mmCIF file of N, CA and C in Angstrom:
data_model
loop_
_atom_site.group_PDB
_atom_site.id
_atom_site.type_symbol
_atom_site.label_atom_id
_atom_site.label_comp_id
_atom_site.label_asym_id
_atom_site.label_seq_id
_atom_site.Cartn_x
_atom_site.Cartn_y
_atom_site.Cartn_z
ATOM 1 N N MET S 1 -15.482 2.170 3.413
ATOM 2 C CA MET S 1 -14.285 2.920 3.102
ATOM 3 C C MET S 1 -14.025 2.844 1.602
ATOM 4 N N THR S 2 -13.825 3.937 0.956
ATOM 5 C CA THR S 2 -13.576 3.971 -0.472
ATOM 6 C C THR S 2 -12.094 3.767 -0.737
ATOM 7 N N GLU S 3 -11.803 2.803 -1.603
ATOM 8 C CA GLU S 3 -10.409 2.556 -1.934
ATOM 9 C C GLU S 3 -10.031 3.357 -3.174
ATOM 10 N N GLN S 4 -8.932 4.055 -3.087
ATOM 11 C CA GLN S 4 -8.366 4.791 -4.206
ATOM 12 C C GLN S 4 -6.941 4.295 -4.366
ATOM 13 N N THR S 5 -6.388 4.466 -5.545
ATOM 14 C CA THR S 5 -4.991 4.087 -5.724
ATOM 15 C C THR S 5 -4.177 5.291 -6.161
ATOM 16 N N ASN S 6 -2.902 5.216 -5.859
ATOM 17 C CA ASN S 6 -1.978 6.297 -6.140
ATOM 18 C C ASN S 6 -0.602 5.666 -6.308
ATOM 19 N N GLU S 7 0.290 6.333 -7.014
ATOM 20 C CA GLU S 7 1.673 5.892 -7.115
ATOM 21 C C GLU S 7 2.587 7.006 -6.642
ATOM 22 N N ILE S 8 3.673 6.612 -5.987
ATOM 23 C CA ILE S 8 4.640 7.582 -5.478
ATOM 24 C C ILE S 8 6.019 6.929 -5.525
ATOM 25 N N SER S 9 7.015 7.708 -5.856
ATOM 26 C CA SER S 9 8.373 7.159 -5.904
ATOM 27 C C SER S 9 8.935 7.022 -4.493
ATOM 28 N N VAL S 10 9.976 6.213 -4.386
ATOM 29 C CA VAL S 10 10.645 6.043 -3.090
ATOM 30 C C VAL S 10 11.120 7.397 -2.579
ATOM 31 N N ARG S 11 11.653 8.202 -3.456
ATOM 32 C CA ARG S 11 12.145 9.529 -3.074
ATOM 33 C C ARG S 11 11.010 10.387 -2.506
ATOM 34 N N GLU S 12 9.852 10.385 -3.189
ATOM 35 C CA GLU S 12 8.712 11.162 -2.704
ATOM 36 C C GLU S 12 8.183 10.602 -1.385
ATOM 37 N N LEU S 13 8.215 9.283 -1.255
ATOM 38 C CA LEU S 13 7.734 8.652 -0.024
ATOM 39 C C LEU S 13 8.528 9.126 1.187
ATOM 40 N N ARG S 14 9.821 9.284 1.015
ATOM 41 C CA ARG S 14 10.647 9.752 2.135
ATOM 42 C C ARG S 14 10.135 11.079 2.689
ATOM 43 N N ALA S 15 9.693 11.941 1.800
ATOM 44 C CA ALA S 15 9.222 13.264 2.214
ATOM 45 C C ALA S 15 7.756 13.272 2.638
ATOM 46 N N GLN S 16 6.987 12.282 2.185
ATOM 47 C CA GLN S 16 5.543 12.309 2.413
ATOM 48 C C GLN S 16 5.018 11.092 3.159
ATOM 49 N N ALA S 17 5.867 10.395 3.876
ATOM 50 C CA ALA S 17 5.464 9.151 4.532
ATOM 51 C C ALA S 17 4.246 9.326 5.442
ATOM 52 N N ALA S 18 4.231 10.370 6.241
ATOM 53 C CA ALA S 18 3.105 10.576 7.161
ATOM 54 C C ALA S 18 1.799 10.755 6.394
ATOM 55 N N ASP S 19 1.832 11.500 5.299
ATOM 56 C CA ASP S 19 0.631 11.710 4.494
ATOM 57 C C ASP S 19 0.163 10.416 3.839
ATOM 58 N N VAL S 20 1.098 9.614 3.352
ATOM 59 C CA VAL S 20 0.746 8.345 2.710
ATOM 60 C C VAL S 20 0.100 7.410 3.731
ATOM 61 N N LEU S 21 0.678 7.324 4.920
ATOM 62 C CA LEU S 21 0.113 6.462 5.961
ATOM 63 C C LEU S 21 -1.263 6.948 6.398
ATOM 64 N N ASN S 22 -1.421 8.240 6.541
ATOM 65 C CA ASN S 22 -2.710 8.797 6.920
ATOM 66 C C ASN S 22 -3.763 8.513 5.849
ATOM 67 N N SER S 23 -3.390 8.634 4.593
ATOM 68 C CA SER S 23 -4.329 8.362 3.505
ATOM 69 C C SER S 23 -4.775 6.905 3.508
ATOM 70 N N ALA S 24 -3.865 6.011 3.841
ATOM 71 C CA ALA S 24 -4.227 4.590 3.906
ATOM 72 C C ALA S 24 -5.191 4.329 5.049
ATOM 73 N N SER S 25 -4.900 4.881 6.217
ATOM 74 C CA SER S 25 -5.736 4.576 7.380
ATOM 75 C C SER S 25 -7.043 5.346 7.392
ATOM 76 N N ALA S 26 -7.031 6.587 6.989
ATOM 77 C CA ALA S 26 -8.238 7.414 7.084
ATOM 78 C C ALA S 26 -9.140 7.324 5.859
ATOM 79 N N ARG S 27 -8.539 7.143 4.677
ATOM 80 C CA ARG S 27 -9.346 7.179 3.452
ATOM 81 C C ARG S 27 -9.334 5.877 2.671
ATOM 82 N N GLY S 28 -8.614 4.884 3.161
ATOM 83 C CA GLY S 28 -8.585 3.603 2.468
ATOM 84 C C GLY S 28 -7.791 3.616 1.178
ATOM 85 N N GLN S 29 -6.877 4.551 1.051
ATOM 86 C CA GLN S 29 -6.115 4.690 -0.188
ATOM 87 C C GLN S 29 -4.976 3.683 -0.246
ATOM 88 N N ILE S 30 -4.833 3.050 -1.399
ATOM 89 C CA ILE S 30 -3.701 2.177 -1.673
ATOM 90 C C ILE S 30 -2.674 3.003 -2.432
ATOM 91 N N THR S 31 -1.440 3.008 -1.951
ATOM 92 C CA THR S 31 -0.373 3.750 -2.613
ATOM 93 C C THR S 31 0.716 2.774 -3.020
ATOM 94 N N TYR S 32 0.981 2.725 -4.304
ATOM 95 C CA TYR S 32 2.059 1.888 -4.821
ATOM 96 C C TYR S 32 3.353 2.689 -4.787
ATOM 97 N N ILE S 33 4.394 2.056 -4.299
ATOM 98 C CA ILE S 33 5.710 2.672 -4.219
ATOM 99 C C ILE S 33 6.488 2.237 -5.458
ATOM 100 N N THR S 34 7.061 3.211 -6.163
ATOM 101 C CA THR S 34 7.791 2.890 -7.385
ATOM 102 C C THR S 34 9.272 3.214 -7.242
ATOM 103 N N ASN S 35 10.061 2.465 -7.984
ATOM 104 C CA ASN S 35 11.493 2.710 -8.079
ATOM 105 C C ASN S 35 11.846 2.624 -9.555
ATOM 106 N N ARG S 36 12.301 3.729 -10.107
ATOM 107 C CA ARG S 36 12.616 3.813 -11.535
ATOM 108 C C ARG S 36 11.414 3.423 -12.391
ATOM 109 N N GLY S 37 10.226 3.845 -11.952
ATOM 110 C CA GLY S 37 9.017 3.632 -12.721
ATOM 111 C C GLY S 37 8.353 2.281 -12.544
ATOM 112 N N ARG S 38 8.962 1.387 -11.761
ATOM 113 C CA ARG S 38 8.390 0.058 -11.524
ATOM 114 C C ARG S 38 7.812 -0.025 -10.123
ATOM 115 N N ARG S 39 6.649 -0.621 -9.999
ATOM 116 C CA ARG S 39 6.058 -0.832 -8.680
ATOM 117 C C ARG S 39 6.873 -1.864 -7.922
ATOM 118 N N ILE S 40 7.253 -1.512 -6.690
ATOM 119 C CA ILE S 40 8.061 -2.434 -5.891
ATOM 120 C C ILE S 40 7.401 -2.797 -4.569
ATOM 121 N N ALA S 41 6.418 -2.023 -4.142
ATOM 122 C CA ALA S 41 5.752 -2.270 -2.859
ATOM 123 C C ALA S 41 4.460 -1.467 -2.833
ATOM 124 N N ALA S 42 3.706 -1.642 -1.750
ATOM 125 C CA ALA S 42 2.468 -0.879 -1.606
ATOM 126 C C ALA S 42 2.210 -0.595 -0.137
ATOM 127 N N VAL S 43 1.598 0.546 0.112
ATOM 128 C CA VAL S 43 1.077 0.876 1.439
ATOM 129 C C VAL S 43 -0.427 0.716 1.307
ATOM 130 N N VAL S 44 -0.972 -0.177 2.105
ATOM 131 C CA VAL S 44 -2.403 -0.487 2.005
ATOM 132 C C VAL S 44 -3.075 -0.298 3.356
ATOM 133 N N PRO S 45 -4.393 -0.094 3.361
ATOM 134 C CA PRO S 45 -5.109 -0.020 4.638
ATOM 135 C C PRO S 45 -4.936 -1.330 5.415
ATOM 136 N N LEU S 46 -4.968 -1.253 6.714
ATOM 137 C CA LEU S 46 -4.743 -2.416 7.561
ATOM 138 C C LEU S 46 -5.699 -3.552 7.254
ATOM 139 N N ASP S 47 -6.976 -3.249 7.017
ATOM 140 C CA ASP S 47 -7.934 -4.327 6.759
ATOM 141 C C ASP S 47 -7.595 -5.092 5.486
ATOM 142 N N VAL S 48 -7.056 -4.427 4.492
ATOM 143 C CA VAL S 48 -6.648 -5.095 3.254
ATOM 144 C C VAL S 48 -5.487 -6.044 3.533
ATOM 145 N N ALA S 49 -4.515 -5.590 4.291
ATOM 146 C CA ALA S 49 -3.362 -6.431 4.634
ATOM 147 C C ALA S 49 -3.783 -7.630 5.477
ATOM 148 N N GLU S 50 -4.670 -7.414 6.439
ATOM 149 C CA GLU S 50 -5.112 -8.507 7.300
ATOM 150 C C GLU S 50 -5.912 -9.545 6.508
ATOM 151 N N GLU S 51 -6.726 -9.099 5.554
ATOM 152 C CA GLU S 51 -7.472 -10.033 4.710
ATOM 153 C C GLU S 51 -6.526 -10.871 3.861
ATOM 154 N N ALA S 52 -5.513 -10.238 3.298
ATOM 155 C CA ALA S 52 -4.531 -10.955 2.487
ATOM 156 C C ALA S 52 -3.774 -11.969 3.337
ATOM 157 N N GLU S 53 -3.413 -11.576 4.541
ATOM 158 C CA GLU S 53 -2.700 -12.488 5.440
ATOM 159 C C GLU S 53 -3.567 -13.681 5.810
ATOM 160 N N ALA S 54 -4.836 -13.439 6.093
ATOM 161 C CA ALA S 54 -5.755 -14.527 6.451
ATOM 162 C C ALA S 54 -5.923 -15.501 5.283
ATOM 163 N N ARG S 55 -6.049 -14.972 4.060
ATOM 164 C CA ARG S 55 -6.169 -15.846 2.886
ATOM 165 C C ARG S 55 -4.915 -16.687 2.706
ATOM 166 N N ARG S 56 -3.759 -16.062 2.899
ATOM 167 C CA ARG S 56 -2.497 -16.795 2.750
ATOM 168 C C ARG S 56 -2.387 -17.910 3.793
ATOM 169 N N GLN S 57 -2.796 -17.619 5.020
ATOM 170 C CA GLN S 57 -2.726 -18.632 6.075
ATOM 171 C C GLN S 57 -3.684 -19.777 5.783
ATOM 172 N N LYS S 58 -4.873 -19.473 5.241
ATOM 173 C CA LYS S 58 -5.830 -20.519 4.874
ATOM 174 C C LYS S 58 -5.251 -21.433 3.794
ATOM 175 N N GLU S 59 -4.591 -20.824 2.816
ATOM 176 C CA GLU S 59 -3.995 -21.602 1.727
ATOM 177 C C GLU S 59 -2.878 -22.502 2.238
ATOM 178 N N ASP S 60 -2.152 -22.038 3.252
ATOM 179 C CA ASP S 60 -1.044 -22.826 3.796
ATOM 180 C C ASP S 60 -1.515 -23.997 4.648
ATOM 181 N N ASP S 61 -2.750 -23.950 5.132
ATOM 182 C CA ASP S 61 -3.275 -25.026 5.997
ATOM 183 C C ASP S 61 -3.668 -26.247 5.221
#
């Protein structure tokens, strides 16, 4: 899966949520959510999130 990145404002996300989610799951796209030009969150493919969670759990053990 090819990972691409994109940025979208909270306002745009409200209108394009389905497209952003589809891009993450189907194309592996990472989309950063911005508020007033600052990144505040990200929509990532599930495998990326699960890998991050597994690493965090390993560090906590």
